[in-house]
Short mmCIF file of C-alpha atoms in Angstrom, two decimals:
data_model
loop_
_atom_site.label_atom_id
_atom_site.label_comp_id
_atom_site.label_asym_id
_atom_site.label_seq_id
_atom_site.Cartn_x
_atom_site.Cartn_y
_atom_site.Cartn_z
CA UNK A 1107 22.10 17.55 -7.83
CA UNK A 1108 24.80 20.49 -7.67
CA UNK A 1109 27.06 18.28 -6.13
CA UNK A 1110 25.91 15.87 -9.15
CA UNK A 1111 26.95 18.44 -11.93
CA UNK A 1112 29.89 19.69 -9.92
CA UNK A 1113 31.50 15.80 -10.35
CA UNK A 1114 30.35 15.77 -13.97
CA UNK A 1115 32.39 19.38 -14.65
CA UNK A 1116 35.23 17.97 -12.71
CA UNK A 1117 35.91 15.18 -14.93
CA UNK A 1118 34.98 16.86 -17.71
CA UNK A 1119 37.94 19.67 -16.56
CA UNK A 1120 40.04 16.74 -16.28
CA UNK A 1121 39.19 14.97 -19.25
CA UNK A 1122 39.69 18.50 -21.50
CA UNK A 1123 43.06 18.60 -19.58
CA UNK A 1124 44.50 15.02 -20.61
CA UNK A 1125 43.42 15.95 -24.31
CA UNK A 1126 45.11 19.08 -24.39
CA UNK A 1127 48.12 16.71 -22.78
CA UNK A 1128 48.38 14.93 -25.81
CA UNK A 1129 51.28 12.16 -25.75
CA UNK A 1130 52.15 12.79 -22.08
CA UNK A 1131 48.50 11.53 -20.96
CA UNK A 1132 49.00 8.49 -23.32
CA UNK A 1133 53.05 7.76 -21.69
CA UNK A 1134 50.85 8.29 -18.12
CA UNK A 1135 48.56 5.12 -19.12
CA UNK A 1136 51.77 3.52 -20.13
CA UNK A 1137 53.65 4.02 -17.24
CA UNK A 1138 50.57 3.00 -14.95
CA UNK A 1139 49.30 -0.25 -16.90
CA UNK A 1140 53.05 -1.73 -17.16
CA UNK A 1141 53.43 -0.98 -13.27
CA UNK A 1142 50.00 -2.74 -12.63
CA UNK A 1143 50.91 -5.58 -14.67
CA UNK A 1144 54.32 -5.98 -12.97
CA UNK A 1145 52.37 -5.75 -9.40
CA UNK A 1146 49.88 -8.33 -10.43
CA UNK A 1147 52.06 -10.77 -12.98
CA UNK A 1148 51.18 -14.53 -11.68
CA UNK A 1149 48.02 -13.66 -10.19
CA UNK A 1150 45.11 -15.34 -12.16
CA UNK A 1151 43.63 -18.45 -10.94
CA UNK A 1152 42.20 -21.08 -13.31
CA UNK A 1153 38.48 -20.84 -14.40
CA UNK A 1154 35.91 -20.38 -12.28
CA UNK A 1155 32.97 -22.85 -12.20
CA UNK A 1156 30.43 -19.96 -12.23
CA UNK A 1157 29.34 -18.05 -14.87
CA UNK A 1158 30.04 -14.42 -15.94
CA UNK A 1159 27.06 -12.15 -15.19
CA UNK A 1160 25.05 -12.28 -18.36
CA UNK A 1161 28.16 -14.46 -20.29
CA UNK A 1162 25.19 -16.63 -21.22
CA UNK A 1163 21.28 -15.98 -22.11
CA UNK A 1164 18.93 -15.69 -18.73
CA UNK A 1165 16.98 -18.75 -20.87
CA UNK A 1166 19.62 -21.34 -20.78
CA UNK A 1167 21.88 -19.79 -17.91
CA UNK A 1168 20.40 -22.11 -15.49
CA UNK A 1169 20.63 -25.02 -17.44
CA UNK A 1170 24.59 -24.37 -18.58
CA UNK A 1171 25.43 -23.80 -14.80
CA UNK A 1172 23.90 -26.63 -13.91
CA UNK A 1173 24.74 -29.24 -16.89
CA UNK A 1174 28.32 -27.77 -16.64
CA UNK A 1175 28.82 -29.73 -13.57
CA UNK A 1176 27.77 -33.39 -15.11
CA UNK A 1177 31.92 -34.52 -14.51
CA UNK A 1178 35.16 -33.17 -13.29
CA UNK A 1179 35.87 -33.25 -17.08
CA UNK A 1180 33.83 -30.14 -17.77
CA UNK A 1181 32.41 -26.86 -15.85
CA UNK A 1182 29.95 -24.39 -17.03
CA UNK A 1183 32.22 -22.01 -18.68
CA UNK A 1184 33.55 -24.33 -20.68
CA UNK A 1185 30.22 -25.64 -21.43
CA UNK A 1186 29.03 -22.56 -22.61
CA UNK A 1187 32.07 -21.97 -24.59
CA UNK A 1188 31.40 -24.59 -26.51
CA UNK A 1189 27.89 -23.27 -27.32
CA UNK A 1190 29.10 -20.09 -28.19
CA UNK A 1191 31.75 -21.47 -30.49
CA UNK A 1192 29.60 -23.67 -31.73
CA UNK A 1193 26.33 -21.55 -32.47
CA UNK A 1194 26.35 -18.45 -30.73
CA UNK A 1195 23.40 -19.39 -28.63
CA UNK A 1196 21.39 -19.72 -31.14
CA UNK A 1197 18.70 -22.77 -30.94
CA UNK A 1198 17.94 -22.48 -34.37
CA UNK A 1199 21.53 -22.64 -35.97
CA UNK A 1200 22.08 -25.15 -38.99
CA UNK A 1201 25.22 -26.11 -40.54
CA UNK A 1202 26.05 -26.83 -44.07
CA UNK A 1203 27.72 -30.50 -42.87
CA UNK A 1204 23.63 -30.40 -40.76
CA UNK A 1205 24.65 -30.03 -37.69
CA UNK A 1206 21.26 -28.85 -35.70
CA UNK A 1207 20.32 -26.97 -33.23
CA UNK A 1208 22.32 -24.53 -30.71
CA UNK A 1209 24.50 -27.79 -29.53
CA UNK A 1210 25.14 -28.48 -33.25
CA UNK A 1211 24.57 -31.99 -33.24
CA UNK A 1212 25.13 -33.96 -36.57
CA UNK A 1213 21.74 -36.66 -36.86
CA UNK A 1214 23.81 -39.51 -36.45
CA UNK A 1215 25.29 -38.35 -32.75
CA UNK A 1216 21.82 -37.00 -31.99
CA UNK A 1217 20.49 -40.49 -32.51
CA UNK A 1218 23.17 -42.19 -29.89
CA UNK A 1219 23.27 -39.41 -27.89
CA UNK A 1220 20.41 -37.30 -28.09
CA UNK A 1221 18.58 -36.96 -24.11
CA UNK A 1222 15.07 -36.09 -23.16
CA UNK A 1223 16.64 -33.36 -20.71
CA UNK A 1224 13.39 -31.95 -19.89
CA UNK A 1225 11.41 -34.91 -19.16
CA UNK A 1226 8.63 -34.08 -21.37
CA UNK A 1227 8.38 -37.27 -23.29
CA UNK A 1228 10.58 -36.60 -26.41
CA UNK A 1229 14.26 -35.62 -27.66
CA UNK A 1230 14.16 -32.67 -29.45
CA UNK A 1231 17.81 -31.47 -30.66
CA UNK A 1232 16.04 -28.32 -31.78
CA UNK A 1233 14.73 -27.44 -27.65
CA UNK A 1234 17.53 -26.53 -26.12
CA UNK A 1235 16.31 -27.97 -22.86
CA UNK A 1236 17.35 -31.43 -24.52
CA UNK A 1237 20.08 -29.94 -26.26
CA UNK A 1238 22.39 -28.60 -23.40
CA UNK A 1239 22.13 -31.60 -21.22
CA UNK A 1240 22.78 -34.05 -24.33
CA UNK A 1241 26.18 -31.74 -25.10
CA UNK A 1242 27.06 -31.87 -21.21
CA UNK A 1243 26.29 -35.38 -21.34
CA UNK A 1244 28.35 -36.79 -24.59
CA UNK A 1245 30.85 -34.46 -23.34
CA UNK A 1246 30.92 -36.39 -20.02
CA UNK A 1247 30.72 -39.85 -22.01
CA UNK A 1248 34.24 -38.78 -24.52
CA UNK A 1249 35.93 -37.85 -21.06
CA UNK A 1250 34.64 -41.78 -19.97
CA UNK A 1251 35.82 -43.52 -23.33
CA UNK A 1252 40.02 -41.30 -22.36
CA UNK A 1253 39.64 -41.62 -18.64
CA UNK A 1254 43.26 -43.62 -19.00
CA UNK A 1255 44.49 -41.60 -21.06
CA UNK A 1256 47.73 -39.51 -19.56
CA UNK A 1257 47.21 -35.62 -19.61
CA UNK A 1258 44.51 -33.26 -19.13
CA UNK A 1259 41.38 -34.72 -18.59
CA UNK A 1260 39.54 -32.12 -20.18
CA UNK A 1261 41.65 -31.62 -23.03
CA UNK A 1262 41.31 -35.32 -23.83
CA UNK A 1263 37.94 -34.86 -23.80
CA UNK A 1264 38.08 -32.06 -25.90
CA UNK A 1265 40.33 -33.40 -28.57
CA UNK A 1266 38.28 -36.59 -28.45
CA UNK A 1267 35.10 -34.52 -29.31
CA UNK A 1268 37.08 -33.56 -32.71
CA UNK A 1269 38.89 -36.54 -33.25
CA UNK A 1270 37.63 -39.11 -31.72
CA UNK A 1271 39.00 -40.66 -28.70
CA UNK A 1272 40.23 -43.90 -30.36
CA UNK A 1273 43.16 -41.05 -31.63
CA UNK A 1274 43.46 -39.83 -28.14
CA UNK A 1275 43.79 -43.57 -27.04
CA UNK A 1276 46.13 -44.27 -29.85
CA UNK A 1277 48.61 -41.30 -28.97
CA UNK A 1278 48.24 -41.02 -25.80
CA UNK A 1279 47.01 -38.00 -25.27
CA UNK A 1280 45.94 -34.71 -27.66
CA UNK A 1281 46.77 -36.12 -31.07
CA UNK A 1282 48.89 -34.04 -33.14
CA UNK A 1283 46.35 -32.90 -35.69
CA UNK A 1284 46.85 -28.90 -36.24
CA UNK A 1285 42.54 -28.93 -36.49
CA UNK A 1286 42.71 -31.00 -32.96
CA UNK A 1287 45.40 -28.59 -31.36
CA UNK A 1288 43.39 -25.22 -32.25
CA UNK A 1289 40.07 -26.81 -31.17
CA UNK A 1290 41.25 -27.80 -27.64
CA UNK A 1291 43.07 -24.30 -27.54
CA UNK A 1292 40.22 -22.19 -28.85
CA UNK A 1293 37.75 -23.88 -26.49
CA UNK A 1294 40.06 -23.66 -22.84
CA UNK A 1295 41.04 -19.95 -23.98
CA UNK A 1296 37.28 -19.27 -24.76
CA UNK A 1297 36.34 -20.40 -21.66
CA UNK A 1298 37.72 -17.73 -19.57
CA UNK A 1299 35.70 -15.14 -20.75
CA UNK A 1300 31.82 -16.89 -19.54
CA UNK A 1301 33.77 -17.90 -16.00
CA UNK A 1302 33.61 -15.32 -12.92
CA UNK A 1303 36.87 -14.66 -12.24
CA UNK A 1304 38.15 -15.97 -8.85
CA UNK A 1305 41.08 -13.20 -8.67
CA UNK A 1306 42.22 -9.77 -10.14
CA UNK A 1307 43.16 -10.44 -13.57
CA UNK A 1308 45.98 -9.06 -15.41
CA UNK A 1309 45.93 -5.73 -17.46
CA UNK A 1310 46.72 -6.04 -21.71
CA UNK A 1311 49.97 -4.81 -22.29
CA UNK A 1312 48.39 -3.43 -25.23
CA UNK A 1313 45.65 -1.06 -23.86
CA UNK A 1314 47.99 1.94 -23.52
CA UNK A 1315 47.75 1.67 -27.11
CA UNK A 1316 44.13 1.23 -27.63
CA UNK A 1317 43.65 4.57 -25.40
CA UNK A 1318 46.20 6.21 -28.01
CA UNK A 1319 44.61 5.28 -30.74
CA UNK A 1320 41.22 6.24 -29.70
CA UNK A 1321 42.16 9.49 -28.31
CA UNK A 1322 43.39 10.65 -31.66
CA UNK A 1323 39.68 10.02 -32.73
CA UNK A 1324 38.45 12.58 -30.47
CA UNK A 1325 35.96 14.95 -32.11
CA UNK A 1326 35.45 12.57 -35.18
CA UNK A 1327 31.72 11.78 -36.18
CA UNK A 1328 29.91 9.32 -35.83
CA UNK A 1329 29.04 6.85 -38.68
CA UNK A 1330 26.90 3.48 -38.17
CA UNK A 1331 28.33 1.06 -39.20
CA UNK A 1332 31.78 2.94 -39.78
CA UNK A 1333 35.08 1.35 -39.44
CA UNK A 1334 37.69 4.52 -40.15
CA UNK A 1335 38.34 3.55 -43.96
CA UNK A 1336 38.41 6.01 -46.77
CA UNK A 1337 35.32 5.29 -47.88
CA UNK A 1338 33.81 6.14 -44.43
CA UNK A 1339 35.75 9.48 -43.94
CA UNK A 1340 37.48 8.48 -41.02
CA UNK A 1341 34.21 7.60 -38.87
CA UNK A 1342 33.16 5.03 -36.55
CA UNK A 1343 30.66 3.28 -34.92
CA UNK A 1344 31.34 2.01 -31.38
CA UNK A 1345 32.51 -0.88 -31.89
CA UNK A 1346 34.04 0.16 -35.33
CA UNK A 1347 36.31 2.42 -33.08
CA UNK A 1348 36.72 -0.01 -30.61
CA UNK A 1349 37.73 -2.88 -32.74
CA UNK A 1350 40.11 0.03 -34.95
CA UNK A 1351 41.95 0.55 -31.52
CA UNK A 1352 42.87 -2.86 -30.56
CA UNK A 1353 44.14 -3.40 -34.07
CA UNK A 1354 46.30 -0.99 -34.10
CA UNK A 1355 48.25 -2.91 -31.40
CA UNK A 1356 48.16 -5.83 -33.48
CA UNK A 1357 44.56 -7.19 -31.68
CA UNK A 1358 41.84 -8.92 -33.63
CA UNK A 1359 38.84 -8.04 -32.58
CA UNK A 1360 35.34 -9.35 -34.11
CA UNK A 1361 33.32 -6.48 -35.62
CA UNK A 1362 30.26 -6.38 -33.37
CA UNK A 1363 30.02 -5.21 -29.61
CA UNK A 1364 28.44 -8.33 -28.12
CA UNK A 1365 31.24 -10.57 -29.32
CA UNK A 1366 33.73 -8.41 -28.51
CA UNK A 1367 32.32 -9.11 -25.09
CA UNK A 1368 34.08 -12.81 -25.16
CA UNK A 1369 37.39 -11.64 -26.05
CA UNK A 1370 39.06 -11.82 -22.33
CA UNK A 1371 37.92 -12.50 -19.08
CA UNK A 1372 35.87 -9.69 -16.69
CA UNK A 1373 37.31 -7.62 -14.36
CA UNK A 1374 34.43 -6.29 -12.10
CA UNK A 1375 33.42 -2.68 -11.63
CA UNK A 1376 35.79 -1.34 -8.89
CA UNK A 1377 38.72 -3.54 -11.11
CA UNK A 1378 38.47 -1.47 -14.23
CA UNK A 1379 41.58 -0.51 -15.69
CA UNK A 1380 42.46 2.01 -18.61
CA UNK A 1381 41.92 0.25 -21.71
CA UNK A 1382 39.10 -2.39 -20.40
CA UNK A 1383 36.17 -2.23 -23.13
CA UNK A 1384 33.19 -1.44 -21.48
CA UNK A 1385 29.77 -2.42 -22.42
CA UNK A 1386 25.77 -1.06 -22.09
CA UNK A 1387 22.30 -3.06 -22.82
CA UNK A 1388 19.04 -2.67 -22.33
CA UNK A 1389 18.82 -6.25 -20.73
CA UNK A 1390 21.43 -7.04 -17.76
CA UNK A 1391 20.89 -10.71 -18.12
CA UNK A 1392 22.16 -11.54 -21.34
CA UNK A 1393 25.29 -10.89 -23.23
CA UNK A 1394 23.91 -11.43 -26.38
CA UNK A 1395 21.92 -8.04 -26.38
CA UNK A 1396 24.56 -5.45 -25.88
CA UNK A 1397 24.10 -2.73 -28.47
CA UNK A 1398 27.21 -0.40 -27.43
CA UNK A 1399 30.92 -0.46 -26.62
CA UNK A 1400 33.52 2.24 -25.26
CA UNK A 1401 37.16 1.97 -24.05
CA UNK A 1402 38.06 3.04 -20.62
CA UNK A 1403 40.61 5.56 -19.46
CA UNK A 1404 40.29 5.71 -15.82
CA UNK A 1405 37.75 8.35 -13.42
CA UNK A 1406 34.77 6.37 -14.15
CA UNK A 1407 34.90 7.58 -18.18
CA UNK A 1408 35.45 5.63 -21.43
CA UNK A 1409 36.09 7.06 -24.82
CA UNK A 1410 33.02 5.78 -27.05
CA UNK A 1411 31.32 6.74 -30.42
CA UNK A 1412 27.97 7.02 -28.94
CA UNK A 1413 25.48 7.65 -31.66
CA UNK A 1414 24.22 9.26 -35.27
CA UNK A 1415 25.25 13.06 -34.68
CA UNK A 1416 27.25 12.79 -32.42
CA UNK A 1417 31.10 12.66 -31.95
CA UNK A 1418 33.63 10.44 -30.57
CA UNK A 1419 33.84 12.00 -27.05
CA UNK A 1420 34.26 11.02 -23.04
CA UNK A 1421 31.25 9.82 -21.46
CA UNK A 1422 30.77 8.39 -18.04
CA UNK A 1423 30.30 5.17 -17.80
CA UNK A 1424 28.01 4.56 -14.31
CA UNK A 1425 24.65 4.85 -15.98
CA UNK A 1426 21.78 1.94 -15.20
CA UNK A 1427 22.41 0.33 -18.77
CA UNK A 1428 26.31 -0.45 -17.38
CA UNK A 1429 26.53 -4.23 -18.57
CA UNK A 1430 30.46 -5.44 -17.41
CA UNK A 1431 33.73 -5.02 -18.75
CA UNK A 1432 36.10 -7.00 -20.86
CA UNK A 1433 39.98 -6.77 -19.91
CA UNK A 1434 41.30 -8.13 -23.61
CA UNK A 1435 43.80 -10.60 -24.23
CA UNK A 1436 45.41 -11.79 -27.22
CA UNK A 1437 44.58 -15.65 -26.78
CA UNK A 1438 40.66 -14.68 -26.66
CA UNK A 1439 40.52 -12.46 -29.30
CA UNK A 1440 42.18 -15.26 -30.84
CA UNK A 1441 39.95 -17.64 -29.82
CA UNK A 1442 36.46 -16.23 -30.79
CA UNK A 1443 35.00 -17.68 -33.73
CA UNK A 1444 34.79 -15.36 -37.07
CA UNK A 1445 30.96 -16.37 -37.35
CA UNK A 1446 28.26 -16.93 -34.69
#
């Protein structure tokens, strides 16, 4: 335990120290994210065919992984990108146009395409165990109907899902509809963030910034459901502050932790770099329960609004509610939709 508190007071030294250092701590996170990303430009490999730790619920994680390998066309973390995009998990989700259910099927493609994935005597676009297997398996029929097609498999497939494929057919390829273009875009970006990475990936060039603009908050109180306006006095929530920081380097960031989660791929724990986000929940399984966000500056410590009372400080971040990181890029924040 003294050895326990001795580490703790250490970093805490250090951490009073690189406050007190002002601008030349921030030009020190500069320095050493622009010399990692040099080192490591070039080095991330395409999407992984297995999930994310948590990316999806523990209820449908097993059925994503395994759905997600129907066809070469698709894998499961583009699979469950296209759940997330399309109802944020949610088995329950209804559309204005009526698309049902957490695949958002319209009743017309239910009807054609609609599976009993479960076996148990009836399709149900409501049960997700029909639901999932009936999205990996139109998915898997669209990539049949373009096989011909030059290009990208999966992007045919993709653009055929939004088009049609008699327009992928007729232009050989992803037609040029702007609609078409940001769906196939949105959904391979998205994807990266429910894969497992399969190498280092590379640092933001914008995290230095983040850090900056975070450690100016230092000391600031906590508000719930503050995002730094007037009206709030300055104050933050977690993921207030955390979405505040990215923004200020010209990131969009949605307003809640757990999406925030999808806005980049993963880095794992012994990968963290300065300006990662950094995420806790009380259920290790599922990325849809993460109630807090912090920002990390190196030393195993993030800079987080942590809760009513308290201020915007430096807390550790190995504690047994650790869920994963997030390394942020532009294209995901990009990508995630504005509503789930």
């Amino acid at each position: 335990m003294g050895e326990g508190r001795l580490t703790v007071r250490k970093a805490w030294i250090v951490a009073g120290a690189a406050l007190a250092a002002g601008l030349s701590f921030v030009m020190l996170l500069v320095v050493g994210v622009y010399i990692v990303a040099g080192n490591l430009a070039g080095g991330v490999g395409g999407a992984s065919k297995a999930l994310a730790k948590g990316a999806v619920p523990a209820a449908y994680s097993a059925l994503v992984q395994k759905w997600g390998n129907l066809c070469p066309a698709i894998n499961p973390a583009l699979l469950a990108a296209q759940l997330y995009q399309e109802s944020g998990f949610n088995p329950k989700a209804q559309s204005a146009a009526a698309a049902q259910g957490i695949a958002q099927f319209i009743p017309g493609t239910w009807a054609t395409h609609g599976m009993d994935g479960d076996g148990d005597g009836d399709r149900d676009v409501w049960d997700p165990n029909d639901a999932i297997p009936s999205a990996a398996s139109y998915d898997c029929k669209l990539a049949s109907y373009v096989k011909d097609v030059p290009g990208d498999p999966t992007k045919n497939m993709l653009a055929s899902y939004n088009a049609g494929a008699y327009a992928v057919i007729k232009y050989k390829g992803v037609p040029p509809y702007k609609e078409t273009q940001n769906y196939v875009k949105t959904i391979t970006t998205l994807q990266q963030s429910f894969a497992a990475p399969v190498s280092r990936v590379d640092p933001s060039k914008q995290a230095a910034g983040a850090i900056y603009y975070a450690q100016k908050k230092l000391g600031t109180l906590y508000l719930w459901g503050g995002d730094g306006t007037a009206e709030d006095n300055g104050r933050f929530d977690c993921s207030g502050l955390t979405k505040a920081a990215y923004e200020s380097v010209g990131i969009t960031l949605p307003r809640v932790a757990n999406d925030q989660w999808n806005a980049g791929p993963h880095p794992a724990r012994e990968e963290l770099l300065p300006g990662d986000l950094v995420f806790f929940s009380d259920d290790l399984t599922n990325s849809r329960a993460i109630r807090h966000v912090g920002i990390y500056v190196g030393g195993g410590y993030m800079i987080d609004a942590p809760r009513t009372g308290a201020v915007i400080r430096f807390d550790p971040i190995d504690t047994p509610d650790y869920f994963g990181a997030t390394r942020v890029t532009e294209d995901g924040a990009k990508a995630l939709p504005t509503t789930v």
